[in-house]
Amino acid sequence: MLLLKEVEIISVDGIVVSSTPFKENSKIINIFTKEKGIIGCVSKGCKKLKSPLRLISENFAYGTFHLYYKEDKLSTLIDGDIKNYLINSKSDIVKISYLSYLCELSVNVYKESESEDIYSLLEAAILKIEEGYNPQIITNIIELQYLKYIGIDLNLDGCVVCGNNKVVTLSLSKGGYICSNHRTNEPIIDEKVLKLLRLYNYVDISKITNLDIDNSISNEINRLINEYYDEYSGINIKSKKFLKDLE
Ligand SMILES: [Zn+2]
């Protein structure tokens, strides 16, 4: 019996996170969506200059995608509406590097957790970077907030051993803040860094209006987060190396 629901037309909000050339003028694009995760999709003829699918099939195209959807198979793009062209980000090599990294990281974290939150966090981060907020700080906030989805969140509510909220440093190996009683050989970390880590962990990215943080402080946070990812996440992202070179 033929199942009619095998192919359905759907409209989904999403962002193109990667693409590969397909035949002469087409591409296979991977769209990260809120409702259906990552959808592989043929975009026929999109490399032709006059194709109506050209812009919506570019990397980091962000909008609503209309497609013939086939679960677990390649879908076919019918049409799309761009929500935001991300012009500021796409014309800036530094910002576009952060976008590449964030997309790659989000796909990896999504594959581990399959949580709808990942898309919402990625979307909020991309829009903040486009608005002109410091991309390194936005990226660090996302990295910190993703930790719980890969099962290695840091305890930033009090000492990881006793719960005391008078903390003096952070221990990556113990997985959180440490009070003076439970500190062994961990170096002391600046109080501002400690406080901001907690703020990064809980802030609603879409509501950020002010990111006035000293470079020395934000760089220290970046260093700690990078070290934690390298040691404990098991996620290895190609585009991260490029970011580290930029920094
Ligand atoms: Zn303690």
JSON list of C-alpha atoms in Angstrom, two decimals, residues 27-238:
[
{"chain": "A", "resi": 27, "resn": "LYS", "atom": "CA", "xyz": [23.49, 21.73, -4.08]},
{"chain": "A", "resi": 28, "resn": "ILE", "atom": "CA", "xyz": [22.59, 19.52, -1.20]},
{"chain": "A", "resi": 29, "resn": "ILE", "atom": "CA", "xyz": [22.05, 21.82, 1.74]},
{"chain": "A", "resi": 30, "resn": "ASN", "atom": "CA", "xyz": [21.78, 20.89, 5.40]},
{"chain": "A", "resi": 31, "resn": "ILE", "atom": "CA", "xyz": [19.22, 23.03, 7.17]},
{"chain": "A", "resi": 32, "resn": "PHE", "atom": "CA", "xyz": [19.22, 23.14, 10.96]},
{"chain": "A", "resi": 33, "resn": "THR", "atom": "CA", "xyz": [15.60, 23.58, 12.00]},
{"chain": "A", "resi": 34, "resn": "LYS", "atom": "CA", "xyz": [13.84, 23.94, 15.31]},
{"chain": "A", "resi": 35, "resn": "GLU", "atom": "CA", "xyz": [11.11, 21.37, 14.75]},
{"chain": "A", "resi": 36, "resn": "LYS", "atom": "CA", "xyz": [12.81, 18.68, 12.71]},
{"chain": "A", "resi": 37, "resn": "GLY", "atom": "CA", "xyz": [16.48, 18.90, 13.54]},
{"chain": "A", "resi": 38, "resn": "ILE", "atom": "CA", "xyz": [18.87, 18.75, 10.61]},
{"chain": "A", "resi": 39, "resn": "ILE", "atom": "CA", "xyz": [17.22, 18.28, 7.22]},
{"chain": "A", "resi": 40, "resn": "GLY", "atom": "CA", "xyz": [19.24, 17.27, 4.16]},
{"chain": "A", "resi": 41, "resn": "CYS", "atom": "CA", "xyz": [17.69, 18.87, 1.14]},
{"chain": "A", "resi": 42, "resn": "VAL", "atom": "CA", "xyz": [18.33, 19.03, -2.61]},
{"chain": "A", "resi": 43, "resn": "SER", "atom": "CA", "xyz": [18.20, 22.57, -3.96]},
{"chain": "A", "resi": 44, "resn": "LYS", "atom": "CA", "xyz": [17.79, 22.10, -7.69]},
{"chain": "A", "resi": 45, "resn": "GLY", "atom": "CA", "xyz": [19.46, 24.62, -9.98]},
{"chain": "A", "resi": 46, "resn": "CYS", "atom": "CA", "xyz": [20.32, 26.96, -7.10]},
{"chain": "A", "resi": 47, "resn": "LYS", "atom": "CA", "xyz": [23.76, 27.78, -8.46]},
{"chain": "A", "resi": 48, "resn": "LYS", "atom": "CA", "xyz": [22.27, 29.51, -11.50]},
{"chain": "A", "resi": 49, "resn": "LEU", "atom": "CA", "xyz": [22.38, 33.28, -11.08]},
{"chain": "A", "resi": 50, "resn": "LYS", "atom": "CA", "xyz": [18.70, 33.72, -11.77]},
{"chain": "A", "resi": 51, "resn": "SER", "atom": "CA", "xyz": [17.54, 30.83, -9.63]},
{"chain": "A", "resi": 52, "resn": "PRO", "atom": "CA", "xyz": [14.93, 31.86, -7.04]},
{"chain": "A", "resi": 53, "resn": "LEU", "atom": "CA", "xyz": [16.60, 29.34, -4.72]},
{"chain": "A", "resi": 54, "resn": "ARG", "atom": "CA", "xyz": [20.08, 30.88, -4.99]},
{"chain": "A", "resi": 55, "resn": "LEU", "atom": "CA", "xyz": [20.15, 33.08, -1.85]},
{"chain": "A", "resi": 56, "resn": "ILE", "atom": "CA", "xyz": [18.11, 30.79, 0.39]},
{"chain": "A", "resi": 57, "resn": "SER", "atom": "CA", "xyz": [20.56, 27.96, -0.44]},
{"chain": "A", "resi": 58, "resn": "GLU", "atom": "CA", "xyz": [23.73, 29.82, 0.58]},
{"chain": "A", "resi": 59, "resn": "ASN", "atom": "CA", "xyz": [25.58, 28.94, 3.75]},
{"chain": "A", "resi": 60, "resn": "PHE", "atom": "CA", "xyz": [24.06, 30.73, 6.76]},
{"chain": "A", "resi": 61, "resn": "ALA", "atom": "CA", "xyz": [20.87, 31.53, 4.86]},
{"chain": "A", "resi": 62, "resn": "TYR", "atom": "CA", "xyz": [18.40, 32.15, 7.66]},
{"chain": "A", "resi": 63, "resn": "GLY", "atom": "CA", "xyz": [14.69, 32.05, 7.03]},
{"chain": "A", "resi": 64, "resn": "THR", "atom": "CA", "xyz": [11.65, 29.92, 6.35]},
{"chain": "A", "resi": 65, "resn": "PHE", "atom": "CA", "xyz": [12.12, 26.96, 4.03]},
{"chain": "A", "resi": 66, "resn": "HIS", "atom": "CA", "xyz": [9.30, 25.32, 2.11]},
{"chain": "A", "resi": 67, "resn": "LEU", "atom": "CA", "xyz": [10.10, 21.79, 1.08]},
{"chain": "A", "resi": 68, "resn": "TYR", "atom": "CA", "xyz": [8.95, 18.34, 0.08]},
{"chain": "A", "resi": 69, "resn": "TYR", "atom": "CA", "xyz": [9.88, 16.64, 3.30]},
{"chain": "A", "resi": 70, "resn": "LYS", "atom": "CA", "xyz": [11.00, 13.03, 3.48]},
{"chain": "A", "resi": 71, "resn": "GLU", "atom": "CA", "xyz": [11.91, 11.80, 6.90]},
{"chain": "A", "resi": 72, "resn": "ASP", "atom": "CA", "xyz": [15.38, 10.24, 7.00]},
{"chain": "A", "resi": 73, "resn": "LYS", "atom": "CA", "xyz": [15.83, 10.80, 3.26]},
{"chain": "A", "resi": 74, "resn": "LEU", "atom": "CA", "xyz": [16.81, 13.75, 1.11]},
{"chain": "A", "resi": 75, "resn": "SER", "atom": "CA", "xyz": [14.07, 16.35, 0.98]},
{"chain": "A", "resi": 76, "resn": "THR", "atom": "CA", "xyz": [13.62, 18.81, -1.90]},
{"chain": "A", "resi": 77, "resn": "LEU", "atom": "CA", "xyz": [13.60, 22.57, -1.49]},
{"chain": "A", "resi": 78, "resn": "ILE", "atom": "CA", "xyz": [10.63, 24.26, -3.16]},
{"chain": "A", "resi": 79, "resn": "ASP", "atom": "CA", "xyz": [11.04, 27.86, -2.05]},
{"chain": "A", "resi": 80, "resn": "GLY", "atom": "CA", "xyz": [12.24, 29.98, 0.84]},
{"chain": "A", "resi": 81, "resn": "ASP", "atom": "CA", "xyz": [11.84, 33.36, 2.52]},
{"chain": "A", "resi": 82, "resn": "ILE", "atom": "CA", "xyz": [14.88, 34.98, 4.04]},
{"chain": "A", "resi": 83, "resn": "LYS", "atom": "CA", "xyz": [14.22, 36.47, 7.48]},
{"chain": "A", "resi": 84, "resn": "ASN", "atom": "CA", "xyz": [17.48, 38.32, 7.89]},
{"chain": "A", "resi": 85, "resn": "TYR", "atom": "CA", "xyz": [20.27, 38.57, 5.31]},
{"chain": "A", "resi": 86, "resn": "LEU", "atom": "CA", "xyz": [22.91, 38.83, 8.08]},
{"chain": "A", "resi": 87, "resn": "ILE", "atom": "CA", "xyz": [24.68, 41.41, 5.95]},
{"chain": "A", "resi": 88, "resn": "ASN", "atom": "CA", "xyz": [26.95, 42.68, 8.74]},
{"chain": "A", "resi": 89, "resn": "SER", "atom": "CA", "xyz": [28.12, 39.20, 9.62]},
{"chain": "A", "resi": 90, "resn": "LYS", "atom": "CA", "xyz": [28.58, 37.99, 6.07]},
{"chain": "A", "resi": 91, "resn": "SER", "atom": "CA", "xyz": [30.78, 40.96, 5.16]},
{"chain": "A", "resi": 92, "resn": "ASP", "atom": "CA", "xyz": [33.13, 40.45, 8.11]},
{"chain": "A", "resi": 93, "resn": "ILE", "atom": "CA", "xyz": [35.65, 37.61, 8.05]},
{"chain": "A", "resi": 94, "resn": "VAL", "atom": "CA", "xyz": [35.86, 37.48, 11.86]},
{"chain": "A", "resi": 95, "resn": "LYS", "atom": "CA", "xyz": [32.10, 37.32, 12.33]},
{"chain": "A", "resi": 96, "resn": "ILE", "atom": "CA", "xyz": [31.67, 34.76, 9.59]},
{"chain": "A", "resi": 97, "resn": "SER", "atom": "CA", "xyz": [34.30, 32.59, 11.28]},
{"chain": "A", "resi": 98, "resn": "TYR", "atom": "CA", "xyz": [32.31, 32.69, 14.50]},
{"chain": "A", "resi": 99, "resn": "LEU", "atom": "CA", "xyz": [29.15, 31.85, 12.55]},
{"chain": "A", "resi": 100, "resn": "SER", "atom": "CA", "xyz": [30.86, 28.82, 10.98]},
{"chain": "A", "resi": 101, "resn": "TYR", "atom": "CA", "xyz": [32.05, 27.64, 14.34]},
{"chain": "A", "resi": 102, "resn": "LEU", "atom": "CA", "xyz": [28.69, 28.18, 16.05]},
{"chain": "A", "resi": 103, "resn": "CYS", "atom": "CA", "xyz": [26.84, 26.26, 13.32]},
{"chain": "A", "resi": 104, "resn": "GLU", "atom": "CA", "xyz": [29.29, 23.37, 13.44]},
{"chain": "A", "resi": 105, "resn": "LEU", "atom": "CA", "xyz": [29.22, 23.26, 17.23]},
{"chain": "A", "resi": 106, "resn": "SER", "atom": "CA", "xyz": [25.41, 23.43, 17.32]},
{"chain": "A", "resi": 107, "resn": "VAL", "atom": "CA", "xyz": [25.07, 20.51, 14.92]},
{"chain": "A", "resi": 108, "resn": "ASN", "atom": "CA", "xyz": [27.43, 18.45, 17.10]},
{"chain": "A", "resi": 109, "resn": "VAL", "atom": "CA", "xyz": [25.60, 19.32, 20.31]},
{"chain": "A", "resi": 110, "resn": "TYR", "atom": "CA", "xyz": [22.23, 18.69, 18.66]},
{"chain": "A", "resi": 111, "resn": "LYS", "atom": "CA", "xyz": [23.35, 15.23, 17.57]},
{"chain": "A", "resi": 112, "resn": "GLU", "atom": "CA", "xyz": [24.12, 14.38, 21.21]},
{"chain": "A", "resi": 113, "resn": "SER", "atom": "CA", "xyz": [20.98, 15.82, 22.79]},
{"chain": "A", "resi": 114, "resn": "GLU", "atom": "CA", "xyz": [18.31, 16.27, 20.09]},
{"chain": "A", "resi": 115, "resn": "SER", "atom": "CA", "xyz": [16.98, 19.18, 22.13]},
{"chain": "A", "resi": 116, "resn": "GLU", "atom": "CA", "xyz": [14.94, 21.92, 20.44]},
{"chain": "A", "resi": 117, "resn": "ASP", "atom": "CA", "xyz": [16.69, 24.44, 22.69]},
{"chain": "A", "resi": 118, "resn": "ILE", "atom": "CA", "xyz": [19.84, 24.19, 20.59]},
{"chain": "A", "resi": 119, "resn": "TYR", "atom": "CA", "xyz": [18.25, 25.81, 17.56]},
{"chain": "A", "resi": 120, "resn": "SER", "atom": "CA", "xyz": [16.80, 28.63, 19.65]},
{"chain": "A", "resi": 121, "resn": "LEU", "atom": "CA", "xyz": [20.17, 29.31, 21.28]},
{"chain": "A", "resi": 122, "resn": "LEU", "atom": "CA", "xyz": [21.97, 29.29, 17.93]},
{"chain": "A", "resi": 123, "resn": "GLU", "atom": "CA", "xyz": [19.38, 31.60, 16.40]},
{"chain": "A", "resi": 124, "resn": "ALA", "atom": "CA", "xyz": [19.64, 34.09, 19.29]},
{"chain": "A", "resi": 125, "resn": "ALA", "atom": "CA", "xyz": [23.45, 34.05, 19.09]},
{"chain": "A", "resi": 126, "resn": "ILE", "atom": "CA", "xyz": [23.51, 34.66, 15.35]},
{"chain": "A", "resi": 127, "resn": "LEU", "atom": "CA", "xyz": [21.15, 37.61, 15.66]},
{"chain": "A", "resi": 128, "resn": "LYS", "atom": "CA", "xyz": [23.20, 39.17, 18.47]},
{"chain": "A", "resi": 129, "resn": "ILE", "atom": "CA", "xyz": [26.40, 38.85, 16.47]},
{"chain": "A", "resi": 130, "resn": "GLU", "atom": "CA", "xyz": [24.62, 40.43, 13.50]},
{"chain": "A", "resi": 131, "resn": "GLU", "atom": "CA", "xyz": [23.49, 43.30, 15.77]},
{"chain": "A", "resi": 132, "resn": "GLY", "atom": "CA", "xyz": [27.14, 43.98, 16.58]},
{"chain": "A", "resi": 133, "resn": "TYR", "atom": "CA", "xyz": [27.70, 42.37, 19.97]},
{"chain": "A", "resi": 134, "resn": "ASN", "atom": "CA", "xyz": [31.17, 40.94, 20.65]},
{"chain": "A", "resi": 135, "resn": "PRO", "atom": "CA", "xyz": [31.17, 37.58, 18.84]},
{"chain": "A", "resi": 136, "resn": "GLN", "atom": "CA", "xyz": [33.69, 36.01, 21.19]},
{"chain": "A", "resi": 137, "resn": "ILE", "atom": "CA", "xyz": [31.55, 36.76, 24.25]},
{"chain": "A", "resi": 138, "resn": "ILE", "atom": "CA", "xyz": [28.35, 35.59, 22.54]},
{"chain": "A", "resi": 139, "resn": "THR", "atom": "CA", "xyz": [30.15, 32.39, 21.50]},
{"chain": "A", "resi": 140, "resn": "ASN", "atom": "CA", "xyz": [31.44, 31.79, 25.03]},
{"chain": "A", "resi": 141, "resn": "ILE", "atom": "CA", "xyz": [27.92, 32.21, 26.41]},
{"chain": "A", "resi": 142, "resn": "ILE", "atom": "CA", "xyz": [26.61, 29.63, 23.95]},
{"chain": "A", "resi": 143, "resn": "GLU", "atom": "CA", "xyz": [29.48, 27.25, 24.68]},
{"chain": "A", "resi": 144, "resn": "LEU", "atom": "CA", "xyz": [28.80, 27.45, 28.40]},
{"chain": "A", "resi": 145, "resn": "GLN", "atom": "CA", "xyz": [25.04, 26.99, 27.96]},
{"chain": "A", "resi": 146, "resn": "TYR", "atom": "CA", "xyz": [25.55, 24.00, 25.65]},
{"chain": "A", "resi": 147, "resn": "LEU", "atom": "CA", "xyz": [27.47, 22.07, 28.31]},
{"chain": "A", "resi": 148, "resn": "LYS", "atom": "CA", "xyz": [24.37, 20.67, 29.96]},
{"chain": "A", "resi": 149, "resn": "TYR", "atom": "CA", "xyz": [23.20, 19.22, 26.64]},
{"chain": "A", "resi": 150, "resn": "ILE", "atom": "CA", "xyz": [26.40, 17.23, 26.35]},
{"chain": "A", "resi": 151, "resn": "GLY", "atom": "CA", "xyz": [26.25, 16.19, 29.99]},
{"chain": "A", "resi": 152, "resn": "ILE", "atom": "CA", "xyz": [29.22, 18.12, 31.33]},
{"chain": "A", "resi": 153, "resn": "ASP", "atom": "CA", "xyz": [27.71, 21.31, 32.74]},
{"chain": "A", "resi": 154, "resn": "LEU", "atom": "CA", "xyz": [29.77, 23.19, 35.30]},
{"chain": "A", "resi": 155, "resn": "ASN", "atom": "CA", "xyz": [28.30, 23.72, 38.77]},
{"chain": "A", "resi": 156, "resn": "LEU", "atom": "CA", "xyz": [28.21, 27.50, 39.08]},
{"chain": "A", "resi": 157, "resn": "ASP", "atom": "CA", "xyz": [25.77, 27.74, 41.98]},
{"chain": "A", "resi": 158, "resn": "GLY", "atom": "CA", "xyz": [28.22, 27.17, 44.82]},
{"chain": "A", "resi": 159, "resn": "CYS", "atom": "CA", "xyz": [31.20, 25.05, 45.81]},
{"chain": "A", "resi": 160, "resn": "VAL", "atom": "CA", "xyz": [30.97, 21.82, 43.84]},
{"chain": "A", "resi": 161, "resn": "VAL", "atom": "CA", "xyz": [31.98, 19.85, 46.96]},
{"chain": "A", "resi": 162, "resn": "CYS", "atom": "CA", "xyz": [29.97, 21.48, 49.78]},
{"chain": "A", "resi": 163, "resn": "GLY", "atom": "CA", "xyz": [27.58, 23.96, 48.16]},
{"chain": "A", "resi": 164, "resn": "ASN", "atom": "CA", "xyz": [29.02, 26.96, 50.06]},
{"chain": "A", "resi": 165, "resn": "ASN", "atom": "CA", "xyz": [28.44, 30.09, 48.01]},
{"chain": "A", "resi": 166, "resn": "LYS", "atom": "CA", "xyz": [31.62, 31.83, 49.17]},
{"chain": "A", "resi": 167, "resn": "VAL", "atom": "CA", "xyz": [33.74, 30.52, 46.33]},
{"chain": "A", "resi": 168, "resn": "VAL", "atom": "CA", "xyz": [37.34, 31.38, 45.54]},
{"chain": "A", "resi": 169, "resn": "THR", "atom": "CA", "xyz": [38.04, 29.70, 42.24]},
{"chain": "A", "resi": 170, "resn": "LEU", "atom": "CA", "xyz": [36.89, 27.28, 39.57]},
{"chain": "A", "resi": 171, "resn": "SER", "atom": "CA", "xyz": [38.14, 23.75, 39.10]},
{"chain": "A", "resi": 172, "resn": "LEU", "atom": "CA", "xyz": [37.65, 22.33, 35.62]},
{"chain": "A", "resi": 173, "resn": "SER", "atom": "CA", "xyz": [38.54, 18.84, 36.77]},
{"chain": "A", "resi": 174, "resn": "LYS", "atom": "CA", "xyz": [36.05, 18.96, 39.66]},
{"chain": "A", "resi": 175, "resn": "GLY", "atom": "CA", "xyz": [33.45, 20.58, 37.41]},
{"chain": "A", "resi": 176, "resn": "GLY", "atom": "CA", "xyz": [32.61, 23.86, 39.12]},
{"chain": "A", "resi": 177, "resn": "TYR", "atom": "CA", "xyz": [33.24, 26.51, 41.72]},
{"chain": "A", "resi": 178, "resn": "ILE", "atom": "CA", "xyz": [35.39, 25.70, 44.74]},
{"chain": "A", "resi": 179, "resn": "CYS", "atom": "CA", "xyz": [35.37, 27.31, 48.21]},
{"chain": "A", "resi": 180, "resn": "SER", "atom": "CA", "xyz": [38.53, 27.99, 50.22]},
{"chain": "A", "resi": 181, "resn": "ASN", "atom": "CA", "xyz": [38.01, 24.85, 52.31]},
{"chain": "A", "resi": 182, "resn": "HIS", "atom": "CA", "xyz": [37.96, 22.59, 49.30]},
{"chain": "A", "resi": 183, "resn": "ARG", "atom": "CA", "xyz": [40.61, 24.24, 47.22]},
{"chain": "A", "resi": 184, "resn": "THR", "atom": "CA", "xyz": [43.71, 22.11, 46.79]},
{"chain": "A", "resi": 185, "resn": "ASN", "atom": "CA", "xyz": [46.14, 23.30, 44.12]},
{"chain": "A", "resi": 186, "resn": "GLU", "atom": "CA", "xyz": [43.80, 25.22, 41.81]},
{"chain": "A", "resi": 187, "resn": "PRO", "atom": "CA", "xyz": [45.04, 28.73, 40.96]},
{"chain": "A", "resi": 188, "resn": "ILE", "atom": "CA", "xyz": [42.82, 31.53, 42.28]},
{"chain": "A", "resi": 189, "resn": "ILE", "atom": "CA", "xyz": [40.61, 33.07, 39.59]},
{"chain": "A", "resi": 190, "resn": "ASP", "atom": "CA", "xyz": [39.58, 36.73, 39.51]},
{"chain": "A", "resi": 191, "resn": "GLU", "atom": "CA", "xyz": [36.27, 37.31, 41.27]},
{"chain": "A", "resi": 192, "resn": "LYS", "atom": "CA", "xyz": [34.89, 39.15, 38.23]},
{"chain": "A", "resi": 193, "resn": "VAL", "atom": "CA", "xyz": [35.63, 36.13, 36.03]},
{"chain": "A", "resi": 194, "resn": "LEU", "atom": "CA", "xyz": [33.83, 33.85, 38.49]},
{"chain": "A", "resi": 195, "resn": "LYS", "atom": "CA", "xyz": [30.77, 36.09, 38.65]},
{"chain": "A", "resi": 196, "resn": "LEU", "atom": "CA", "xyz": [30.59, 36.52, 34.89]},
{"chain": "A", "resi": 197, "resn": "LEU", "atom": "CA", "xyz": [30.82, 32.77, 34.28]},
{"chain": "A", "resi": 198, "resn": "ARG", "atom": "CA", "xyz": [27.64, 32.36, 36.29]},
{"chain": "A", "resi": 199, "resn": "LEU", "atom": "CA", "xyz": [26.01, 35.21, 34.40]},
{"chain": "A", "resi": 200, "resn": "TYR", "atom": "CA", "xyz": [27.05, 33.69, 31.04]},
{"chain": "A", "resi": 201, "resn": "ASN", "atom": "CA", "xyz": [25.58, 30.40, 32.15]},
{"chain": "A", "resi": 202, "resn": "TYR", "atom": "CA", "xyz": [22.13, 31.76, 32.94]},
{"chain": "A", "resi": 203, "resn": "VAL", "atom": "CA", "xyz": [21.61, 34.83, 30.75]},
{"chain": "A", "resi": 204, "resn": "ASP", "atom": "CA", "xyz": [18.89, 34.80, 28.11]},
{"chain": "A", "resi": 205, "resn": "ILE", "atom": "CA", "xyz": [20.92, 35.65, 25.01]},
{"chain": "A", "resi": 206, "resn": "SER", "atom": "CA", "xyz": [18.00, 37.19, 23.16]},
{"chain": "A", "resi": 207, "resn": "LYS", "atom": "CA", "xyz": [17.58, 39.72, 25.99]},
{"chain": "A", "resi": 208, "resn": "ILE", "atom": "CA", "xyz": [21.18, 40.94, 26.12]},
{"chain": "A", "resi": 209, "resn": "THR", "atom": "CA", "xyz": [21.45, 44.70, 25.65]},
{"chain": "A", "resi": 210, "resn": "ASN", "atom": "CA", "xyz": [24.85, 45.45, 27.16]},
{"chain": "A", "resi": 211, "resn": "LEU", "atom": "CA", "xyz": [28.09, 43.48, 27.01]},
{"chain": "A", "resi": 212, "resn": "ASP", "atom": "CA", "xyz": [30.56, 45.90, 28.46]},
{"chain": "A", "resi": 213, "resn": "ILE", "atom": "CA", "xyz": [33.27, 43.52, 29.68]},
{"chain": "A", "resi": 214, "resn": "ASP", "atom": "CA", "xyz": [37.02, 44.24, 29.92]},
{"chain": "A", "resi": 215, "resn": "ASN", "atom": "CA", "xyz": [39.07, 42.39, 27.33]},
{"chain": "A", "resi": 216, "resn": "SER", "atom": "CA", "xyz": [41.34, 40.85, 29.95]},
{"chain": "A", "resi": 217, "resn": "ILE", "atom": "CA", "xyz": [38.32, 39.40, 31.75]},
{"chain": "A", "resi": 218, "resn": "SER", "atom": "CA", "xyz": [36.55, 38.11, 28.63]},
{"chain": "A", "resi": 219, "resn": "ASN", "atom": "CA", "xyz": [39.79, 36.61, 27.32]},
{"chain": "A", "resi": 220, "resn": "GLU", "atom": "CA", "xyz": [40.31, 34.75, 30.59]},
{"chain": "A", "resi": 221, "resn": "ILE", "atom": "CA", "xyz": [36.77, 33.36, 30.35]},
{"chain": "A", "resi": 222, "resn": "ASN", "atom": "CA", "xyz": [37.43, 32.37, 26.76]},
{"chain": "A", "resi": 223, "resn": "ARG", "atom": "CA", "xyz": [40.62, 30.58, 27.81]},
{"chain": "A", "resi": 224, "resn": "LEU", "atom": "CA", "xyz": [38.84, 28.64, 30.56]},
{"chain": "A", "resi": 225, "resn": "ILE", "atom": "CA", "xyz": [35.98, 27.59, 28.28]},
{"chain": "A", "resi": 226, "resn": "ASN", "atom": "CA", "xyz": [38.37, 26.53, 25.51]},
{"chain": "A", "resi": 227, "resn": "GLU", "atom": "CA", "xyz": [40.39, 24.48, 27.99]},
{"chain": "A", "resi": 228, "resn": "TYR", "atom": "CA", "xyz": [37.25, 22.81, 29.33]},
{"chain": "A", "resi": 229, "resn": "TYR", "atom": "CA", "xyz": [35.98, 21.93, 25.84]},
{"chain": "A", "resi": 230, "resn": "ASP", "atom": "CA", "xyz": [39.39, 20.57, 24.80]},
{"chain": "A", "resi": 231, "resn": "GLU", "atom": "CA", "xyz": [39.67, 18.41, 27.91]},
{"chain": "A", "resi": 232, "resn": "TYR", "atom": "CA", "xyz": [36.15, 17.19, 28.52]},
{"chain": "A", "resi": 233, "resn": "SER", "atom": "CA", "xyz": [33.70, 17.69, 25.63]},
{"chain": "A", "resi": 234, "resn": "GLY", "atom": "CA", "xyz": [34.99, 15.12, 23.16]},
{"chain": "A", "resi": 235, "resn": "ILE", "atom": "CA", "xyz": [33.85, 17.55, 20.47]},
{"chain": "A", "resi": 236, "resn": "ASN", "atom": "CA", "xyz": [36.48, 18.43, 17.94]},
{"chain": "A", "resi": 237, "resn": "ILE", "atom": "CA", "xyz": [35.53, 21.20, 15.57]},
{"chain": "A", "resi": 238, "resn": "LYS", "atom": "CA", "xyz": [37.54, 22.09, 12.50]}
]
